[in-house]
Tab-separated table of C-alpha atoms in Angstrom:
chain	number	residue	atom	x	y	z
A	1402	UNK	CA	143.062	20.264	-44.700
A	1403	UNK	CA	140.209	20.171	-42.278
A	1404	UNK	CA	140.471	19.157	-38.503
A	1405	UNK	CA	136.812	17.229	-37.540
A	1406	UNK	CA	136.607	17.330	-33.829
A	1407	UNK	CA	133.926	15.139	-32.427
A	1408	UNK	CA	133.898	16.668	-28.972
A	1409	UNK	CA	131.661	15.614	-25.701
A	1410	UNK	CA	130.374	18.973	-24.180
A	1411	UNK	CA	129.819	16.717	-20.984
A	1412	UNK	CA	133.156	15.943	-20.751
A	1413	UNK	CA	134.950	17.059	-17.274
A	1414	UNK	CA	131.471	17.448	-15.477
A	1415	UNK	CA	129.933	19.770	-17.918
A	1416	UNK	CA	132.701	21.708	-19.306
A	1417	UNK	CA	133.603	20.077	-22.435
A	1418	UNK	CA	132.731	22.862	-24.367
A	1419	UNK	CA	136.505	24.288	-23.483
A	1420	UNK	CA	138.030	22.333	-25.900
A	1421	UNK	CA	136.851	24.612	-28.496
A	1422	UNK	CA	139.566	27.366	-26.839
A	1423	UNK	CA	142.081	24.593	-26.480
A	1424	UNK	CA	142.228	23.098	-29.590
A	1425	UNK	CA	142.349	26.646	-31.355
A	1426	UNK	CA	145.142	27.146	-29.707
A	1427	UNK	CA	146.709	23.858	-30.340
A	1428	UNK	CA	146.023	23.338	-34.060
A	1429	UNK	CA	147.781	25.979	-36.034
A	1430	UNK	CA	146.862	24.849	-39.494
A	1431	UNK	CA	143.929	23.432	-40.713
A	1432	UNK	CA	140.150	24.428	-40.285
A	1433	UNK	CA	138.562	23.261	-36.832
A	1434	UNK	CA	135.133	21.996	-37.584
A	1435	UNK	CA	133.277	20.519	-34.204
A	1436	UNK	CA	130.611	18.349	-33.761
A	1437	UNK	CA	128.515	16.714	-30.738
A	1438	UNK	CA	129.413	13.260	-30.957
A	1439	UNK	CA	126.237	12.498	-28.897
A	1440	UNK	CA	124.563	13.582	-31.621
A	1441	UNK	CA	125.958	11.715	-34.048
A	1442	UNK	CA	123.485	8.595	-34.990
A	1443	UNK	CA	126.144	6.695	-37.035
A	1444	UNK	CA	130.010	7.117	-36.045
A	1445	UNK	CA	131.107	4.900	-38.803
A	1446	UNK	CA	128.934	6.719	-41.571
A	1447	UNK	CA	129.913	10.374	-40.396
A	1448	UNK	CA	133.786	9.613	-40.659
A	1449	UNK	CA	132.998	7.970	-43.710
A	1450	UNK	CA	131.877	10.868	-45.073
A	1451	UNK	CA	134.608	12.579	-44.578
A	1452	UNK	CA	138.332	13.030	-46.719
A	1453	UNK	CA	140.493	10.478	-46.028
A	1454	UNK	CA	143.086	13.778	-46.271
A	1455	UNK	CA	141.365	15.407	-43.592
A	1456	UNK	CA	141.879	14.378	-39.404
A	1457	UNK	CA	139.582	13.244	-36.998
A	1458	UNK	CA	140.102	13.736	-33.790
A	1459	UNK	CA	138.169	12.454	-30.770
A	1460	UNK	CA	137.751	14.713	-27.726
A	1461	UNK	CA	136.601	14.252	-24.353
A	1462	UNK	CA	137.219	11.730	-21.658
A	1463	UNK	CA	137.053	7.853	-21.042
A	1464	UNK	CA	133.750	7.956	-21.550
A	1465	UNK	CA	133.718	9.853	-24.475
A	1466	UNK	CA	136.463	7.472	-26.159
A	1467	UNK	CA	134.304	4.102	-24.758
A	1468	UNK	CA	131.160	5.458	-26.711
A	1469	UNK	CA	133.506	5.757	-29.750
A	1470	UNK	CA	135.174	2.144	-29.503
A	1471	UNK	CA	131.557	0.856	-29.349
A	1472	UNK	CA	130.182	2.956	-31.470
A	1473	UNK	CA	132.862	2.481	-34.281
A	1474	UNK	CA	132.977	-1.116	-35.363
A	1475	UNK	CA	135.770	-0.851	-38.001
A	1476	UNK	CA	138.259	1.438	-38.101
A	1477	UNK	CA	139.972	2.350	-41.518
A	1478	UNK	CA	141.967	5.324	-40.989
A	1479	UNK	CA	143.923	7.249	-38.658
A	1480	UNK	CA	142.167	8.901	-35.402
A	1481	UNK	CA	143.763	10.920	-32.552
A	1482	UNK	CA	142.445	11.618	-29.439
A	1483	UNK	CA	142.294	15.003	-27.727
A	1484	UNK	CA	141.993	14.094	-23.663
A	1485	UNK	CA	139.457	16.966	-21.601
A	1486	UNK	CA	137.553	14.596	-19.387
A	1487	UNK	CA	137.759	14.833	-15.282
A	1488	UNK	CA	139.181	11.277	-15.599
A	1489	UNK	CA	141.521	10.503	-18.416
A	1490	UNK	CA	143.196	7.424	-16.926
A	1491	UNK	CA	143.745	6.149	-20.917
A	1492	UNK	CA	145.862	9.079	-21.427
A	1493	UNK	CA	147.892	8.742	-18.077
A	1494	UNK	CA	147.961	5.428	-19.110
A	1495	UNK	CA	150.112	5.912	-21.837
A	1496	UNK	CA	151.648	9.080	-20.117
A	1497	UNK	CA	150.540	11.427	-22.412
A	1498	UNK	CA	147.953	13.727	-20.672
A	1499	UNK	CA	148.621	16.490	-22.721
A	1500	UNK	CA	148.398	17.938	-26.620
A	1501	UNK	CA	146.829	14.792	-28.956
A	1502	UNK	CA	147.619	10.879	-28.887
A	1503	UNK	CA	147.608	8.984	-32.396
A	1504	UNK	CA	145.135	6.133	-30.620
A	1505	UNK	CA	144.705	3.237	-33.475
A	1506	UNK	CA	147.146	0.557	-31.774
A	1507	UNK	CA	145.616	1.429	-28.304
A	1508	UNK	CA	142.106	0.195	-29.754
A	1509	UNK	CA	142.694	-2.670	-31.599
A	1510	UNK	CA	141.514	-6.198	-30.688
A	1511	UNK	CA	140.277	-4.471	-27.407
A	1512	UNK	CA	138.634	-7.055	-24.755
A	1513	UNK	CA	134.729	-6.999	-24.168
A	1514	UNK	CA	132.838	-7.325	-21.128
A	1515	UNK	CA	129.693	-8.937	-21.002
A	1516	UNK	CA	126.440	-8.125	-18.535
A	1517	UNK	CA	123.025	-9.507	-18.642
A	1518	UNK	CA	123.671	-10.903	-22.197
A	1519	UNK	CA	124.677	-7.865	-23.290
A	1520	UNK	CA	128.513	-7.225	-24.456
A	1521	UNK	CA	130.803	-3.627	-24.610
A	1522	UNK	CA	134.215	-3.232	-25.618
A	1523	UNK	CA	136.431	-0.898	-23.189
A	1524	UNK	CA	139.629	0.227	-22.668
A	1525	UNK	CA	140.871	0.593	-19.211
A	1526	UNK	CA	138.961	-1.348	-16.726
A	1527	UNK	CA	135.595	-3.478	-15.246
A	1528	UNK	CA	135.040	-2.335	-11.607
A	1529	UNK	CA	132.792	-4.698	-9.685
A	1530	UNK	CA	132.068	-3.313	-5.706
A	1531	UNK	CA	133.473	-0.751	-4.282
A	1532	UNK	CA	134.659	0.772	-7.146
A	1533	UNK	CA	130.840	0.449	-8.966
A	1534	UNK	CA	129.415	1.649	-6.085
A	1535	UNK	CA	131.505	4.967	-6.427
A	1536	UNK	CA	130.393	5.291	-10.306
A	1537	UNK	CA	126.984	4.873	-9.723
A	1538	UNK	CA	126.502	6.945	-6.700
A	1539	UNK	CA	128.763	9.337	-9.033
A	1540	UNK	CA	125.903	9.572	-11.439
A	1541	UNK	CA	123.332	9.947	-9.238
A	1542	UNK	CA	125.376	13.417	-7.997
A	1543	UNK	CA	126.134	14.108	-11.317
A	1544	UNK	CA	122.351	13.667	-12.364
A	1545	UNK	CA	121.301	16.051	-9.419
A	1546	UNK	CA	123.906	18.531	-8.855
A	1547	UNK	CA	126.510	21.000	-11.146
A	1548	UNK	CA	129.367	19.833	-8.547
A	1549	UNK	CA	132.335	18.329	-9.454
A	1550	UNK	CA	132.227	14.602	-8.689
A	1551	UNK	CA	134.902	13.242	-6.231
A	1552	UNK	CA	135.163	9.623	-6.315
A	1553	UNK	CA	137.758	9.286	-3.840
A	1554	UNK	CA	135.093	10.874	-0.938
A	1555	UNK	CA	132.392	8.875	-2.403
A	1556	UNK	CA	134.971	5.824	-1.919
A	1557	UNK	CA	136.210	6.859	1.588
A	1558	UNK	CA	132.248	7.081	2.712
A	1559	UNK	CA	131.329	3.880	0.904
A	1560	UNK	CA	133.596	1.997	3.449
A	1561	UNK	CA	131.887	3.335	6.292
A	1562	UNK	CA	128.210	3.254	4.909
A	1563	UNK	CA	126.822	2.466	2.164
A	1564	UNK	CA	128.697	-0.577	0.676
A	1565	UNK	CA	128.670	-3.812	2.269
A	1566	UNK	CA	131.260	-6.723	0.901
A	1567	UNK	CA	129.801	-9.734	-0.708
A	1568	UNK	CA	131.685	-13.295	-1.513
A	1569	UNK	CA	132.449	-14.052	-4.915
A	1570	UNK	CA	133.010	-17.267	-7.278
A	1571	UNK	CA	135.971	-16.030	-9.825
A	1572	UNK	CA	136.944	-18.336	-12.790
A	1573	UNK	CA	140.186	-17.624	-14.362
A	1574	UNK	CA	140.768	-18.958	-17.365
A	1575	UNK	CA	138.523	-22.123	-16.373
A	1576	UNK	CA	140.065	-22.234	-12.746
A	1577	UNK	CA	137.781	-21.791	-10.105
A	1578	UNK	CA	138.123	-19.959	-6.950
A	1579	UNK	CA	136.132	-18.684	-4.004
A	1580	UNK	CA	136.804	-15.113	-1.694
A	1581	UNK	CA	135.007	-13.982	1.155
A	1582	UNK	CA	134.113	-10.409	2.122
A	1583	UNK	CA	135.174	-9.100	-1.148
A	1584	UNK	CA	135.293	-5.532	-1.361
A	1585	UNK	CA	136.134	-5.277	-5.443
A	1586	UNK	CA	136.789	-7.587	-8.121
A	1587	UNK	CA	138.211	-5.647	-11.221
A	1588	UNK	CA	139.059	-6.909	-14.650
A	1589	UNK	CA	141.931	-4.611	-16.368
A	1590	UNK	CA	143.113	-3.861	-19.542
A	1591	UNK	CA	145.133	-0.835	-18.255
A	1592	UNK	CA	146.777	0.122	-15.484
A	1593	UNK	CA	144.274	3.112	-14.212
A	1594	UNK	CA	140.923	3.993	-13.793
A	1595	UNK	CA	138.498	6.158	-11.448
A	1596	UNK	CA	140.980	8.784	-12.072
A	1597	UNK	CA	143.638	7.884	-11.132
A	1598	UNK	CA	143.621	4.865	-9.196
A	1599	UNK	CA	146.616	2.539	-10.152
A	1600	UNK	CA	144.613	-0.452	-9.487
A	1601	UNK	CA	146.842	-2.841	-11.673
A	1602	UNK	CA	150.057	-1.388	-11.477
A	1603	UNK	CA	151.950	-4.224	-13.505
A	1604	UNK	CA	149.113	-4.643	-16.414
A	1605	UNK	CA	150.910	-3.603	-19.853
A	1606	UNK	CA	147.688	-2.363	-22.711
A	1607	UNK	CA	150.390	-2.877	-25.100
A	1608	UNK	CA	151.067	-6.291	-24.011
A	1609	UNK	CA	151.192	-9.213	-27.005
A	1610	UNK	CA	149.131	-11.593	-25.038
A	1611	UNK	CA	146.191	-9.761	-24.461
A	1612	UNK	CA	146.188	-10.614	-20.973
A	1613	UNK	CA	143.746	-9.097	-18.496
A	1614	UNK	CA	144.799	-8.095	-14.839
A	1615	UNK	CA	142.421	-9.608	-12.039
A	1616	UNK	CA	142.363	-7.408	-8.840
A	1617	UNK	CA	140.696	-8.921	-6.008
A	1618	UNK	CA	140.188	-7.164	-2.756
A	1619	UNK	CA	138.856	-9.340	-0.087
A	1620	UNK	CA	138.727	-11.173	3.664
A	1621	UNK	CA	139.757	-7.374	4.927
A	1622	UNK	CA	138.396	-4.956	7.669
A	1623	UNK	CA	137.816	-1.813	7.655
A	1624	UNK	CA	140.719	-0.278	8.717
A	1625	UNK	CA	142.910	-2.183	6.198
A	1626	UNK	CA	140.959	-1.628	2.998
A	1627	UNK	CA	140.997	2.529	3.973
A	1628	UNK	CA	144.854	1.793	4.441
A	1629	UNK	CA	145.095	0.129	0.828
A	1630	UNK	CA	143.317	2.895	-0.589
A	1631	UNK	CA	145.948	5.599	1.150
A	1632	UNK	CA	148.382	3.712	-1.378
A	1633	UNK	CA	146.448	2.617	-4.559
A	1634	UNK	CA	147.193	6.301	-6.181
A	1635	UNK	CA	150.494	4.911	-6.155
A	1636	UNK	CA	149.705	1.468	-6.892
A	1637	UNK	CA	151.530	0.191	-3.822
A	1638	UNK	CA	148.261	-1.117	-2.393
A	1639	UNK	CA	149.861	-4.501	-3.716
A	1640	UNK	CA	151.917	-4.845	-0.728
A	1641	UNK	CA	148.606	-5.906	1.110
A	1642	UNK	CA	149.316	-9.307	0.026
A	1643	UNK	CA	146.648	-11.060	2.519
A	1644	UNK	CA	143.882	-9.375	0.986
A	1645	UNK	CA	144.941	-8.073	-2.116
A	1646	UNK	CA	145.401	-10.598	-5.338
A	1647	UNK	CA	146.291	-9.876	-8.653
A	1648	UNK	CA	146.015	-12.601	-11.397
A	1649	UNK	CA	145.683	-12.828	-14.884
A	1650	UNK	CA	143.537	-14.702	-17.391
A	1651	UNK	CA	142.571	-14.386	-21.354
A	1652	UNK	CA	138.575	-15.332	-20.065
A	1653	UNK	CA	137.491	-13.778	-16.634
A	1654	UNK	CA	134.349	-14.800	-14.985
A	1655	UNK	CA	133.011	-12.919	-11.976
A	1656	UNK	CA	130.115	-13.981	-9.835
A	1657	UNK	CA	128.925	-12.403	-6.738
A	1658	UNK	CA	126.139	-14.027	-3.606
A	1659	UNK	CA	124.060	-10.779	-3.793
A	1660	UNK	CA	123.505	-8.219	-6.325
A	1661	UNK	CA	126.766	-5.735	-6.617
A	1662	UNK	CA	127.254	-2.080	-8.665
A	1663	UNK	CA	129.882	-2.338	-11.479
A	1664	UNK	CA	131.039	0.094	-13.563
A	1665	UNK	CA	132.341	-0.451	-17.488
A	1666	UNK	CA	135.057	2.343	-18.424
A	1667	UNK	CA	133.034	4.665	-16.286
A	1668	UNK	CA	129.938	3.877	-16.800
A	1669	UNK	CA	127.524	2.476	-14.274
A	1670	UNK	CA	125.698	-0.543	-13.941
A	1671	UNK	CA	123.498	-1.419	-10.404
A	1672	UNK	CA	121.983	-5.298	-9.095
A	1673	UNK	CA	125.125	-7.073	-11.077
A	1674	UNK	CA	125.008	-10.207	-10.205
A	1675	UNK	CA	128.141	-11.131	-12.062
A	1676	UNK	CA	129.989	-10.133	-15.509
A	1677	UNK	CA	132.652	-11.962	-17.824
A	1678	UNK	CA	135.689	-10.031	-19.004
A	1679	UNK	CA	137.574	-11.494	-21.947
A	1680	UNK	CA	140.190	-11.295	-24.725
A	1681	UNK	CA	138.575	-10.352	-28.135
A	1682	UNK	CA	139.561	-13.023	-30.429
A	1683	UNK	CA	138.215	-11.373	-33.329
A	1684	UNK	CA	140.012	-8.394	-35.149
A	1685	UNK	CA	138.198	-5.640	-35.030
A	1686	UNK	CA	140.464	-3.061	-36.623
A	1687	UNK	CA	141.170	-2.979	-39.532
A	1688	UNK	CA	144.156	-0.510	-39.766
A	1689	UNK	CA	147.594	-1.706	-37.836
A	1690	UNK	CA	149.803	1.168	-36.898
């Protein structure tokens, strides 16, 4: 038996190569074959070329897992995931931050986010506002430095300088709502994003109805936002009921009145005016587990 490891050497702030040593200790049976997932042009074709009796392991962070689910439209075999990124929010959400995770059931019928006419599946969340700002600022730091990106620090700096709240119009399953002075408007498939922010504490990624949670932080002063920020890691920011609202729905559309940064599973986009996140009604994964 062989174990094919599709890994991302840039994961965990460029320390993804450590996965060789870690998996070498974890997996005692079968030969380990490592392939840089960023260099594979057709992931599905590559997987189809591997004997069904061999194992396939995706190793990396949330960004690596997002690349996999978007590049491989049909999954016809068991696939495992080894979390070794800097955030590992998916692994945190399924309460297995160490070892191998059998991922088939978690990525069946993932929701889709559409931005500027392009659609992309996501498995943690879509952040629009200061959370998107944090991702785009983190990308800039990573591009110009080898230092570890501290998203919590970026968020704190953004509150005081760098991010300006906007007004938002939200359509959730067709119902229109308007908000003033919006700090973030996040659509969540899981509970976590951003390396440990429990943004949607009641969200279940395996819920039968497939609904998403929409988290809106609005009409809040900098002091209130900072206060709420102190509780977001434990999910207790929801106690700020006047300023933090959580809705749920199948189809969520958000429009801001000025261009703002957005992130999809940690990948940042700048100067975005709107996005739509909705349950994927078409089954794209063929293997039910």
